Amino acid sequence: MIYSNWWKYTGVVLVLYSLIGGLLFVNPNNLLFLDETVRNLNYHVPMWFAMISLLTISVASSILYLKTFNEKYDIIASKSAVVAVFFGLMGLATGSFWAKFSWGTWWTTDYKLNGAAIGELIYFAYLILRSSVEEPSKKARLSSVYSIFAFPLFVVFTLILPKLASNSMHPGSGDTVGFNKYPLNNNLRITFYPAVLGWIAISWWITTILIRIEFLKSNKYSDEN
Amino acid sequence: MKIKLFLILLLSFLTKNLFAQTTQNPFYTNGKIYVVVAVILIIFTGIIIFLISIDRRLTKTEKELKENNKKD
């Protein structure tokens, strides 16, 4: 998957489609206070999907590292986390901007919002932990163990706790109107799902570039081809 | 004479075209949203072309290093 190209171009085509379609094909009227901003569904939400899929890859390779002690998996785990944190920041920024013009505030003490912020901090701690240990194998082992604890916490804070909350404003959590309850939801879906898949592919593409650079540094590329 | 007539016809077609552009060109319709779409597409394609070039350069370096390692 790291060295093939077809999925990169598939991702690009899907995102292109969603960029155009999000503005032209979707017809978002009658969506309460959201008005036209519901188009952000195609741009804000895929950031989080990209983040979570990269974190899944990260924790899976952390487990593989602890099983095999192959340096390769530690590189994959750390670089996936780096790109995941970047996409998470994009998600926070776009979400905050969207909130300003639909809820009237940049930030509010909402379960989903604070959960996402805490999740982001958990992975900041992961990156800081990595940079604070000098010895490579110790660094890899410590951060792999940390990552196995971090991932379930991230899922709890961003997905499970907001679902349990009764007074969250963010769609898809608690008793708020979710994606499924909006009118014209099928119209939104035609660009939303391609956007999610496309951004997952592009985020993984960026990750593979970072991974390959690290492989080159440690001469790991040869047993990969 | 024929050339003059031809020129007049040509120019009139040209002007007709210009009028048609302002009324039928999609970039002037629907609140000019297509202009925004075009700008977004230019930026996105630019980033993707950049990403592809980084990817290619990396593949090249990988091949070079691989061949160097074989020589050793």
PDB file of C-alpha atoms in Angstrom:
ATOM      1  CA  MET A   1       0.000   0.000   0.000  1.00  0.00           C
ATOM      2  CA  ILE A   2       2.850   2.409   0.651  1.00  0.00           C
ATOM      3  CA  TYR A   3       4.445   2.144  -2.778  1.00  0.00           C
ATOM      4  CA  SER A   4       1.448   1.754  -5.081  1.00  0.00           C
ATOM      5  CA  ASN A   5      -0.246   4.734  -6.672  1.00  0.00           C
ATOM      6  CA  TRP A   6      -3.804   3.855  -7.696  1.00  0.00           C
ATOM      7  CA  TRP A   7      -5.394   4.761  -4.346  1.00  0.00           C
ATOM      8  CA  LYS A   8      -3.697   8.162  -4.352  1.00  0.00           C
ATOM      9  CA  TYR A   9      -5.360   9.113  -7.610  1.00  0.00           C
ATOM     10  CA  THR A  10      -8.669   7.619  -6.479  1.00  0.00           C
ATOM     11  CA  GLY A  11      -8.505   9.817  -3.391  1.00  0.00           C
ATOM     12  CA  VAL A  12      -7.712  12.907  -5.436  1.00  0.00           C
ATOM     13  CA  VAL A  13     -10.622  12.247  -7.803  1.00  0.00           C
ATOM     14  CA  LEU A  14     -13.024  11.698  -4.888  1.00  0.00           C
ATOM     15  CA  VAL A  15     -11.964  14.905  -3.129  1.00  0.00           C
ATOM     16  CA  LEU A  16     -12.158  16.854  -6.392  1.00  0.00           C
ATOM     17  CA  TYR A  17     -15.675  15.534  -6.854  1.00  0.00           C
ATOM     18  CA  SER A  18     -16.652  16.542  -3.330  1.00  0.00           C
ATOM     19  CA  LEU A  19     -15.085  20.004  -3.656  1.00  0.00           C
ATOM     20  CA  ILE A  20     -17.115  20.698  -6.785  1.00  0.00           C
ATOM     21  CA  GLY A  21     -20.195  18.782  -5.703  1.00  0.00           C
ATOM     22  CA  GLY A  22     -20.265  20.302  -2.235  1.00  0.00           C
ATOM     23  CA  LEU A  23     -20.782  23.685  -3.846  1.00  0.00           C
ATOM     24  CA  LEU A  24     -22.833  22.763  -6.912  1.00  0.00           C
ATOM     25  CA  PHE A  25     -24.635  19.423  -6.614  1.00  0.00           C
ATOM     26  CA  VAL A  26     -25.864  19.750  -3.049  1.00  0.00           C
ATOM     27  CA  ASN A  27     -28.975  21.832  -2.565  1.00  0.00           C
ATOM     28  CA  PRO A  28     -29.133  22.706   1.116  1.00  0.00           C
ATOM     29  CA  ASN A  29     -32.282  24.629   1.757  1.00  0.00           C
ATOM     30  CA  ASN A  30     -34.603  24.334   4.716  1.00  0.00           C
ATOM     31  CA  LEU A  31     -31.892  23.159   7.124  1.00  0.00           C
ATOM     32  CA  LEU A  32     -32.826  25.183  10.217  1.00  0.00           C
ATOM     33  CA  PHE A  33     -30.224  27.775  11.203  1.00  0.00           C
ATOM     34  CA  LEU A  34     -27.474  26.163   9.166  1.00  0.00           C
ATOM     35  CA  ASP A  35     -28.495  27.625   5.787  1.00  0.00           C
ATOM     36  CA  GLU A  36     -25.696  27.231   3.280  1.00  0.00           C
ATOM     37  CA  THR A  37     -23.126  26.355   5.938  1.00  0.00           C
ATOM     38  CA  VAL A  38     -24.292  22.754   5.937  1.00  0.00           C
ATOM     39  CA  ARG A  39     -22.011  22.409   2.917  1.00  0.00           C
ATOM     40  CA  ASN A  40     -19.193  22.362   5.484  1.00  0.00           C
ATOM     41  CA  LEU A  41     -20.226  18.778   6.106  1.00  0.00           C
ATOM     42  CA  ASN A  42     -18.138  17.959   3.027  1.00  0.00           C
ATOM     43  CA  TYR A  43     -15.050  19.728   4.328  1.00  0.00           C
ATOM     44  CA  HIS A  44     -15.092  19.766   8.153  1.00  0.00           C
ATOM     45  CA  VAL A  45     -16.240  16.227   8.961  1.00  0.00           C
ATOM     46  CA  PRO A  46     -13.797  14.350   6.640  1.00  0.00           C
ATOM     47  CA  MET A  47     -10.906  15.884   8.627  1.00  0.00           C
ATOM     48  CA  TRP A  48     -12.041  13.857  11.657  1.00  0.00           C
ATOM     49  CA  PHE A  49     -12.551  10.715   9.621  1.00  0.00           C
ATOM     50  CA  ALA A  50      -9.025  11.102   8.266  1.00  0.00           C
ATOM     51  CA  MET A  51      -7.705  11.631  11.799  1.00  0.00           C
ATOM     52  CA  ILE A  52      -9.445   8.621  13.288  1.00  0.00           C
ATOM     53  CA  SER A  53      -8.419   6.287  10.460  1.00  0.00           C
ATOM     54  CA  LEU A  54      -4.799   7.393  10.780  1.00  0.00           C
ATOM     55  CA  LEU A  55      -4.934   6.885  14.550  1.00  0.00           C
ATOM     56  CA  THR A  56      -6.298   3.385  13.971  1.00  0.00           C
ATOM     57  CA  ILE A  57      -3.330   2.669  11.703  1.00  0.00           C
ATOM     58  CA  SER A  58      -1.072   4.187  14.370  1.00  0.00           C
ATOM     59  CA  VAL A  59      -2.328   2.033  17.232  1.00  0.00           C
ATOM     60  CA  ALA A  60      -2.351  -1.087  15.049  1.00  0.00           C
ATOM     61  CA  SER A  61       1.303  -0.601  14.136  1.00  0.00           C
ATOM     62  CA  SER A  62       2.123   0.162  17.765  1.00  0.00           C
ATOM     63  CA  ILE A  63       0.727  -3.246  18.683  1.00  0.00           C
ATOM     64  CA  LEU A  64       2.662  -4.820  15.805  1.00  0.00           C
ATOM     65  CA  TYR A  65       5.808  -3.102  17.052  1.00  0.00           C
ATOM     66  CA  LEU A  66       5.421  -4.566  20.516  1.00  0.00           C
ATOM     67  CA  LYS A  67       4.883  -7.978  18.928  1.00  0.00           C
ATOM     68  CA  THR A  68       7.810  -7.936  16.519  1.00  0.00           C
ATOM     69  CA  PHE A  69      10.109  -5.135  17.740  1.00  0.00           C
ATOM     70  CA  ASN A  70      10.574  -4.205  14.101  1.00  0.00           C
ATOM     71  CA  GLU A  71      11.570  -0.544  13.842  1.00  0.00           C
ATOM     72  CA  LYS A  72       9.449  -0.244  10.696  1.00  0.00           C
ATOM     73  CA  TYR A  73       6.199  -0.359  12.691  1.00  0.00           C
ATOM     74  CA  ASP A  74       7.366   2.303  15.103  1.00  0.00           C
ATOM     75  CA  ILE A  75       8.002   4.650  12.168  1.00  0.00           C
ATOM     76  CA  ILE A  76       4.536   3.967  10.739  1.00  0.00           C
ATOM     77  CA  ALA A  77       2.889   4.498  14.142  1.00  0.00           C
ATOM     78  CA  SER A  78       4.614   7.799  14.867  1.00  0.00           C
ATOM     79  CA  LYS A  79       4.196   9.350  11.418  1.00  0.00           C
ATOM     80  CA  SER A  80       0.508   8.376  11.279  1.00  0.00           C
ATOM     81  CA  ALA A  81       0.034  10.113  14.627  1.00  0.00           C
ATOM     82  CA  VAL A  82       1.773  13.262  13.367  1.00  0.00           C
ATOM     83  CA  VAL A  83      -0.465  13.575  10.312  1.00  0.00           C
ATOM     84  CA  ALA A  84      -3.510  12.610  12.386  1.00  0.00           C
ATOM     85  CA  VAL A  85      -2.805  15.465  14.801  1.00  0.00           C
ATOM     86  CA  PHE A  86      -2.483  17.836  11.865  1.00  0.00           C
ATOM     87  CA  PHE A  87      -5.858  16.786  10.473  1.00  0.00           C
ATOM     88  CA  GLY A  88      -7.346  17.057  13.951  1.00  0.00           C
ATOM     89  CA  LEU A  89      -6.149  20.648  14.186  1.00  0.00           C
ATOM     90  CA  MET A  90      -7.738  21.348  10.806  1.00  0.00           C
ATOM     91  CA  GLY A  91     -10.946  19.811  12.166  1.00  0.00           C
ATOM     92  CA  LEU A  92     -10.832  21.976  15.301  1.00  0.00           C
ATOM     93  CA  ALA A  93     -10.143  25.151  13.324  1.00  0.00           C
ATOM     94  CA  THR A  94     -12.871  24.563  10.740  1.00  0.00           C
ATOM     95  CA  GLY A  95     -15.311  23.465  13.440  1.00  0.00           C
ATOM     96  CA  SER A  96     -14.619  26.537  15.543  1.00  0.00           C
ATOM     97  CA  PHE A  97     -15.176  28.820  12.567  1.00  0.00           C
ATOM     98  CA  TRP A  98     -18.378  27.023  11.649  1.00  0.00           C
ATOM     99  CA  ALA A  99     -19.582  27.250  15.259  1.00  0.00           C
ATOM    100  CA  LYS A 100     -19.056  31.020  15.322  1.00  0.00           C
ATOM    101  CA  PHE A 101     -21.610  31.481  12.565  1.00  0.00           C
ATOM    102  CA  SER A 102     -24.135  28.824  13.499  1.00  0.00           C
ATOM    103  CA  TRP A 103     -23.990  28.753  17.327  1.00  0.00           C
ATOM    104  CA  GLY A 104     -22.658  32.310  17.719  1.00  0.00           C
ATOM    105  CA  THR A 105     -19.447  31.426  19.548  1.00  0.00           C
ATOM    106  CA  TRP A 106     -15.959  30.237  18.660  1.00  0.00           C
ATOM    107  CA  TRP A 107     -15.937  27.671  21.429  1.00  0.00           C
ATOM    108  CA  THR A 108     -18.437  26.336  23.912  1.00  0.00           C
ATOM    109  CA  THR A 109     -18.169  23.799  26.712  1.00  0.00           C
ATOM    110  CA  ASP A 110     -19.780  21.100  24.659  1.00  0.00           C
ATOM    111  CA  TYR A 111     -18.971  17.414  25.194  1.00  0.00           C
ATOM    112  CA  LYS A 112     -17.995  16.901  21.577  1.00  0.00           C
ATOM    113  CA  LEU A 113     -15.842  20.026  21.431  1.00  0.00           C
ATOM    114  CA  ASN A 114     -14.020  19.539  24.708  1.00  0.00           C
ATOM    115  CA  GLY A 115     -13.685  15.831  23.990  1.00  0.00           C
ATOM    116  CA  ALA A 116     -12.021  16.571  20.682  1.00  0.00           C
ATOM    117  CA  ALA A 117      -9.708  19.082  22.334  1.00  0.00           C
ATOM    118  CA  ILE A 118      -8.720  16.577  25.032  1.00  0.00           C
ATOM    119  CA  GLY A 119      -8.189  13.928  22.363  1.00  0.00           C
ATOM    120  CA  GLU A 120      -5.888  16.301  20.558  1.00  0.00           C
ATOM    121  CA  LEU A 121      -3.964  16.940  23.807  1.00  0.00           C
ATOM    122  CA  ILE A 122      -3.595  13.193  24.388  1.00  0.00           C
ATOM    123  CA  TYR A 123      -1.763  12.915  21.086  1.00  0.00           C
ATOM    124  CA  PHE A 124       0.283  16.044  21.740  1.00  0.00           C
ATOM    125  CA  ALA A 125       1.491  14.219  24.823  1.00  0.00           C
ATOM    126  CA  TYR A 126       2.343  11.218  22.630  1.00  0.00           C
ATOM    127  CA  LEU A 127       4.503  13.370  20.360  1.00  0.00           C
ATOM    128  CA  ILE A 128       6.157  15.121  23.316  1.00  0.00           C
ATOM    129  CA  LEU A 129       6.857  11.760  24.937  1.00  0.00           C
ATOM    130  CA  ARG A 130       8.536  10.600  21.747  1.00  0.00           C
ATOM    131  CA  SER A 131      10.724  13.653  21.446  1.00  0.00           C
ATOM    132  CA  SER A 132      11.795  13.516  25.074  1.00  0.00           C
ATOM    133  CA  VAL A 133      13.316  10.029  24.980  1.00  0.00           C
ATOM    134  CA  GLU A 134      16.732   9.822  23.316  1.00  0.00           C
ATOM    135  CA  GLU A 135      17.340   6.117  23.054  1.00  0.00           C
ATOM    136  CA  PRO A 136      15.510   4.769  19.934  1.00  0.00           C
ATOM    137  CA  SER A 137      14.317   1.372  21.160  1.00  0.00           C
ATOM    138  CA  LYS A 138      13.242   2.781  24.518  1.00  0.00           C
ATOM    139  CA  LYS A 139      11.423   5.591  22.717  1.00  0.00           C
ATOM    140  CA  ALA A 140       9.654   3.096  20.455  1.00  0.00           C
ATOM    141  CA  ARG A 141       8.595   0.809  23.291  1.00  0.00           C
ATOM    142  CA  LEU A 142       7.407   3.585  25.615  1.00  0.00           C
ATOM    143  CA  SER A 143       5.436   5.376  22.925  1.00  0.00           C
ATOM    144  CA  SER A 144       3.881   2.150  21.641  1.00  0.00           C
ATOM    145  CA  VAL A 145       2.593   1.318  25.102  1.00  0.00           C
ATOM    146  CA  TYR A 146       1.368   4.883  25.566  1.00  0.00           C
ATOM    147  CA  SER A 147      -0.384   4.752  22.192  1.00  0.00           C
ATOM    148  CA  ILE A 148      -2.311   1.630  23.179  1.00  0.00           C
ATOM    149  CA  PHE A 149      -3.701   3.525  26.180  1.00  0.00           C
ATOM    150  CA  ALA A 150      -4.183   6.746  24.232  1.00  0.00           C
ATOM    151  CA  PHE A 151      -6.318   5.377  21.430  1.00  0.00           C
ATOM    152  CA  PRO A 152      -9.214   4.009  23.536  1.00  0.00           C
ATOM    153  CA  LEU A 153      -9.206   7.262  25.515  1.00  0.00           C
ATOM    154  CA  PHE A 154      -9.399   9.230  22.301  1.00  0.00           C
ATOM    155  CA  VAL A 155     -12.362   7.162  21.123  1.00  0.00           C
ATOM    156  CA  VAL A 156     -14.089   7.584  24.482  1.00  0.00           C
ATOM    157  CA  PHE A 157     -13.624  11.351  24.523  1.00  0.00           C
ATOM    158  CA  THR A 158     -14.569  12.061  20.923  1.00  0.00           C
ATOM    159  CA  LEU A 159     -17.172   9.396  20.144  1.00  0.00           C
ATOM    160  CA  ILE A 160     -18.588   7.688  23.221  1.00  0.00           C
ATOM    161  CA  LEU A 161     -18.941  10.438  25.861  1.00  0.00           C
ATOM    162  CA  PRO A 162     -20.637  12.897  23.449  1.00  0.00           C
ATOM    163  CA  LYS A 163     -23.091  10.148  22.525  1.00  0.00           C
ATOM    164  CA  LEU A 164     -23.988   9.691  26.205  1.00  0.00           C
ATOM    165  CA  ALA A 165     -24.323  13.410  26.822  1.00  0.00           C
ATOM    166  CA  SER A 166     -27.865  14.702  26.841  1.00  0.00           C
ATOM    167  CA  ASN A 167     -27.146  18.351  26.124  1.00  0.00           C
ATOM    168  CA  SER A 168     -24.570  18.413  23.366  1.00  0.00           C
ATOM    169  CA  MET A 169     -25.190  20.752  20.465  1.00  0.00           C
ATOM    170  CA  HIS A 170     -22.882  19.004  18.058  1.00  0.00           C
ATOM    171  CA  PRO A 171     -24.730  16.826  15.500  1.00  0.00           C
ATOM    172  CA  GLY A 172     -24.337  13.107  15.937  1.00  0.00           C
ATOM    173  CA  SER A 173     -24.057  13.240  19.726  1.00  0.00           C
ATOM    174  CA  GLY A 174     -26.623  12.843  22.475  1.00  0.00           C
ATOM    175  CA  ASP A 175     -30.146  13.825  21.554  1.00  0.00           C
ATOM    176  CA  THR A 176     -29.228  16.485  18.990  1.00  0.00           C
ATOM    177  CA  VAL A 177     -30.519  16.224  15.476  1.00  0.00           C
ATOM    178  CA  GLY A 178     -28.049  14.069  13.632  1.00  0.00           C
ATOM    179  CA  PHE A 179     -27.150  13.702  10.047  1.00  0.00           C
ATOM    180  CA  ASN A 180     -29.973  11.193   9.570  1.00  0.00           C
ATOM    181  CA  LYS A 181     -32.687  13.495  10.787  1.00  0.00           C
ATOM    182  CA  TYR A 182     -31.981  16.402   8.492  1.00  0.00           C
ATOM    183  CA  PRO A 183     -34.285  16.790   5.531  1.00  0.00           C
ATOM    184  CA  LEU A 184     -32.591  16.237   2.178  1.00  0.00           C
ATOM    185  CA  ASN A 185     -29.976  14.119   3.889  1.00  0.00           C
ATOM    186  CA  ASN A 186     -29.641  11.848   0.865  1.00  0.00           C
ATOM    187  CA  ASN A 187     -28.734  14.864  -1.193  1.00  0.00           C
ATOM    188  CA  LEU A 188     -25.872  15.584   1.199  1.00  0.00           C
ATOM    189  CA  ARG A 189     -24.697  12.014   1.218  1.00  0.00           C
ATOM    190  CA  ILE A 190     -23.757  11.966  -2.481  1.00  0.00           C
ATOM    191  CA  THR A 191     -20.791  14.218  -1.807  1.00  0.00           C
ATOM    192  CA  PHE A 192     -20.164  13.409   1.859  1.00  0.00           C
ATOM    193  CA  TYR A 193     -19.106   9.767   1.544  1.00  0.00           C
ATOM    194  CA  PRO A 194     -16.745  10.383  -1.405  1.00  0.00           C
ATOM    195  CA  ALA A 195     -15.245  13.274   0.573  1.00  0.00           C
ATOM    196  CA  VAL A 196     -14.597  11.019   3.584  1.00  0.00           C
ATOM    197  CA  LEU A 197     -12.958   8.284   1.506  1.00  0.00           C
ATOM    198  CA  GLY A 198     -10.976  10.785  -0.539  1.00  0.00           C
ATOM    199  CA  TRP A 199      -9.586  12.628   2.466  1.00  0.00           C
ATOM    200  CA  ILE A 200      -8.662   9.360   4.170  1.00  0.00           C
ATOM    201  CA  ALA A 201      -6.680   8.421   1.056  1.00  0.00           C
ATOM    202  CA  ILE A 202      -4.978  11.816   0.790  1.00  0.00           C
ATOM    203  CA  SER A 203      -4.085  11.913   4.491  1.00  0.00           C
ATOM    204  CA  TRP A 204      -2.583   8.431   4.204  1.00  0.00           C
ATOM    205  CA  TRP A 205      -0.678   9.560   1.116  1.00  0.00           C
ATOM    206  CA  ILE A 206       0.908  12.424   3.081  1.00  0.00           C
ATOM    207  CA  THR A 207       1.686   9.951   5.863  1.00  0.00           C
ATOM    208  CA  THR A 208       3.401   7.526   3.474  1.00  0.00           C
ATOM    209  CA  ILE A 209       5.662  10.318   2.249  1.00  0.00           C
ATOM    210  CA  LEU A 210       6.807  10.985   5.826  1.00  0.00           C
ATOM    211  CA  ILE A 211       7.152   7.241   6.447  1.00  0.00           C
ATOM    212  CA  ARG A 212       9.255   6.730   3.313  1.00  0.00           C
ATOM    213  CA  ILE A 213      11.588   9.564   4.297  1.00  0.00           C
ATOM    214  CA  GLU A 214      12.140   7.855   7.661  1.00  0.00           C
ATOM    215  CA  PHE A 215      12.634   4.504   5.929  1.00  0.00           C
ATOM    216  CA  LEU A 216      15.285   6.097   3.738  1.00  0.00           C
ATOM    217  CA  LYS A 217      17.039   7.475   6.799  1.00  0.00           C
ATOM    218  CA  SER A 218      17.171   4.034   8.385  1.00  0.00           C
ATOM    219  CA  ASN A 219      17.668   2.074   5.112  1.00  0.00           C
ATOM    220  CA  LYS A 220      14.424   0.225   5.642  1.00  0.00           C
ATOM    221  CA  TYR A 221      13.134   0.817   2.121  1.00  0.00           C
ATOM    222  CA  SER A 222      14.822  -2.227   0.627  1.00  0.00           C
ATOM    223  CA  ASP A 223      12.793  -4.955   2.309  1.00  0.00           C
ATOM    224  CA  GLU A 224       9.578  -3.080   1.595  1.00  0.00           C
ATOM    225  CA  ASN A 225       9.507  -3.176  -2.219  1.00  0.00           C
TER     226      ASN A 225
ATOM    227  CA  MET B   1     -15.232  44.517 -51.568  1.00  0.00           C
ATOM    228  CA  LYS B   2     -15.502  40.925 -50.656  1.00  0.00           C
ATOM    229  CA  ILE B   3     -12.849  41.320 -48.009  1.00  0.00           C
ATOM    230  CA  LYS B   4     -14.730  44.250 -46.456  1.00  0.00           C
ATOM    231  CA  LEU B   5     -17.932  42.266 -46.379  1.00  0.00           C
ATOM    232  CA  PHE B   6     -16.088  39.354 -44.895  1.00  0.00           C
ATOM    233  CA  LEU B   7     -14.557  41.569 -42.218  1.00  0.00           C
ATOM    234  CA  ILE B   8     -17.889  43.122 -41.353  1.00  0.00           C
ATOM    235  CA  LEU B   9     -19.463  39.724 -41.037  1.00  0.00           C
ATOM    236  CA  LEU B  10     -16.549  38.432 -38.983  1.00  0.00           C
ATOM    237  CA  LEU B  11     -16.613  41.379 -36.617  1.00  0.00           C
ATOM    238  CA  SER B  12     -20.349  41.165 -36.202  1.00  0.00           C
ATOM    239  CA  PHE B  13     -19.992  37.502 -35.316  1.00  0.00           C
ATOM    240  CA  LEU B  14     -17.306  38.435 -32.830  1.00  0.00           C
ATOM    241  CA  THR B  15     -19.486  40.994 -31.121  1.00  0.00           C
ATOM    242  CA  LYS B  16     -22.348  38.553 -31.114  1.00  0.00           C
ATOM    243  CA  ASN B  17     -20.034  36.159 -29.357  1.00  0.00           C
ATOM    244  CA  LEU B  18     -19.122  38.756 -26.774  1.00  0.00           C
ATOM    245  CA  PHE B  19     -22.744  39.439 -25.957  1.00  0.00           C
ATOM    246  CA  ALA B  20     -23.364  35.729 -25.714  1.00  0.00           C
ATOM    247  CA  GLN B  21     -20.513  35.404 -23.256  1.00  0.00           C
ATOM    248  CA  THR B  22     -21.990  37.791 -20.746  1.00  0.00           C
ATOM    249  CA  THR B  23     -25.376  36.145 -20.886  1.00  0.00           C
ATOM    250  CA  GLN B  24     -24.655  32.438 -21.454  1.00  0.00           C
ATOM    251  CA  ASN B  25     -21.199  31.839 -20.013  1.00  0.00           C
ATOM    252  CA  PRO B  26     -21.774  29.789 -16.857  1.00  0.00           C
ATOM    253  CA  PHE B  27     -19.163  31.848 -15.010  1.00  0.00           C
ATOM    254  CA  TYR B  28     -21.614  34.744 -14.992  1.00  0.00           C
ATOM    255  CA  THR B  29     -24.626  32.799 -13.733  1.00  0.00           C
ATOM    256  CA  ASN B  30     -25.829  31.534 -10.349  1.00  0.00           C
ATOM    257  CA  GLY B  31     -24.263  34.373  -8.392  1.00  0.00           C
ATOM    258  CA  LYS B  32     -20.882  33.567 -10.040  1.00  0.00           C
ATOM    259  CA  ILE B  33     -20.409  30.547  -7.766  1.00  0.00           C
ATOM    260  CA  TYR B  34     -18.480  28.796 -10.558  1.00  0.00           C
ATOM    261  CA  VAL B  35     -15.710  31.346 -10.158  1.00  0.00           C
ATOM    262  CA  VAL B  36     -15.309  30.217  -6.551  1.00  0.00           C
ATOM    263  CA  VAL B  37     -15.345  26.582  -7.645  1.00  0.00           C
ATOM    264  CA  ALA B  38     -12.655  27.327 -10.235  1.00  0.00           C
ATOM    265  CA  VAL B  39     -10.440  29.081  -7.673  1.00  0.00           C
ATOM    266  CA  ILE B  40     -10.758  26.182  -5.231  1.00  0.00           C
ATOM    267  CA  LEU B  41      -9.952  23.738  -8.026  1.00  0.00           C
ATOM    268  CA  ILE B  42      -6.839  25.681  -9.049  1.00  0.00           C
ATOM    269  CA  ILE B  43      -5.525  25.650  -5.472  1.00  0.00           C
ATOM    270  CA  PHE B  44      -6.341  21.990  -4.923  1.00  0.00           C
ATOM    271  CA  THR B  45      -4.796  20.880  -8.240  1.00  0.00           C
ATOM    272  CA  GLY B  46      -1.714  22.920  -7.422  1.00  0.00           C
ATOM    273  CA  ILE B  47      -1.310  21.225  -4.053  1.00  0.00           C
ATOM    274  CA  ILE B  48      -1.854  17.788  -5.578  1.00  0.00           C
ATOM    275  CA  ILE B  49       0.677  18.402  -8.364  1.00  0.00           C
ATOM    276  CA  PHE B  50       3.133  19.522  -5.684  1.00  0.00           C
ATOM    277  CA  LEU B  51       2.413  16.378  -3.665  1.00  0.00           C
ATOM    278  CA  ILE B  52       2.912  14.193  -6.763  1.00  0.00           C
ATOM    279  CA  SER B  53       6.239  15.839  -7.498  1.00  0.00           C
ATOM    280  CA  ILE B  54       7.407  15.251  -3.912  1.00  0.00           C
ATOM    281  CA  ASP B  55       6.314  11.635  -4.254  1.00  0.00           C
ATOM    282  CA  ARG B  56       8.255  11.225  -7.530  1.00  0.00           C
ATOM    283  CA  ARG B  57      11.385  12.796  -6.100  1.00  0.00           C
ATOM    284  CA  LEU B  58      11.190  10.429  -3.158  1.00  0.00           C
ATOM    285  CA  THR B  59      10.795   7.393  -5.445  1.00  0.00           C
ATOM    286  CA  LYS B  60      13.835   8.556  -7.410  1.00  0.00           C
ATOM    287  CA  THR B  61      15.931   8.891  -4.260  1.00  0.00           C
ATOM    288  CA  GLU B  62      14.813   5.462  -3.105  1.00  0.00           C
ATOM    289  CA  LYS B  63      15.906   3.906  -6.404  1.00  0.00           C
ATOM    290  CA  GLU B  64      19.250   5.693  -6.334  1.00  0.00           C
ATOM    291  CA  LEU B  65      19.973   4.551  -2.798  1.00  0.00           C
ATOM    292  CA  LYS B  66      18.947   1.022  -3.655  1.00  0.00           C
ATOM    293  CA  GLU B  67      21.365   0.899  -6.580  1.00  0.00           C
ATOM    294  CA  ASN B  68      24.136   2.406  -4.485  1.00  0.00           C
ATOM    295  CA  ASN B  69      23.579  -0.266  -1.869  1.00  0.00           C
ATOM    296  CA  LYS B  70      23.804  -2.995  -4.505  1.00  0.00           C
ATOM    297  CA  LYS B  71      27.201  -1.685  -5.612  1.00  0.00           C
ATOM    298  CA  ASP B  72      28.589  -1.896  -2.091  1.00  0.00           C
TER     299      ASP B  72
END
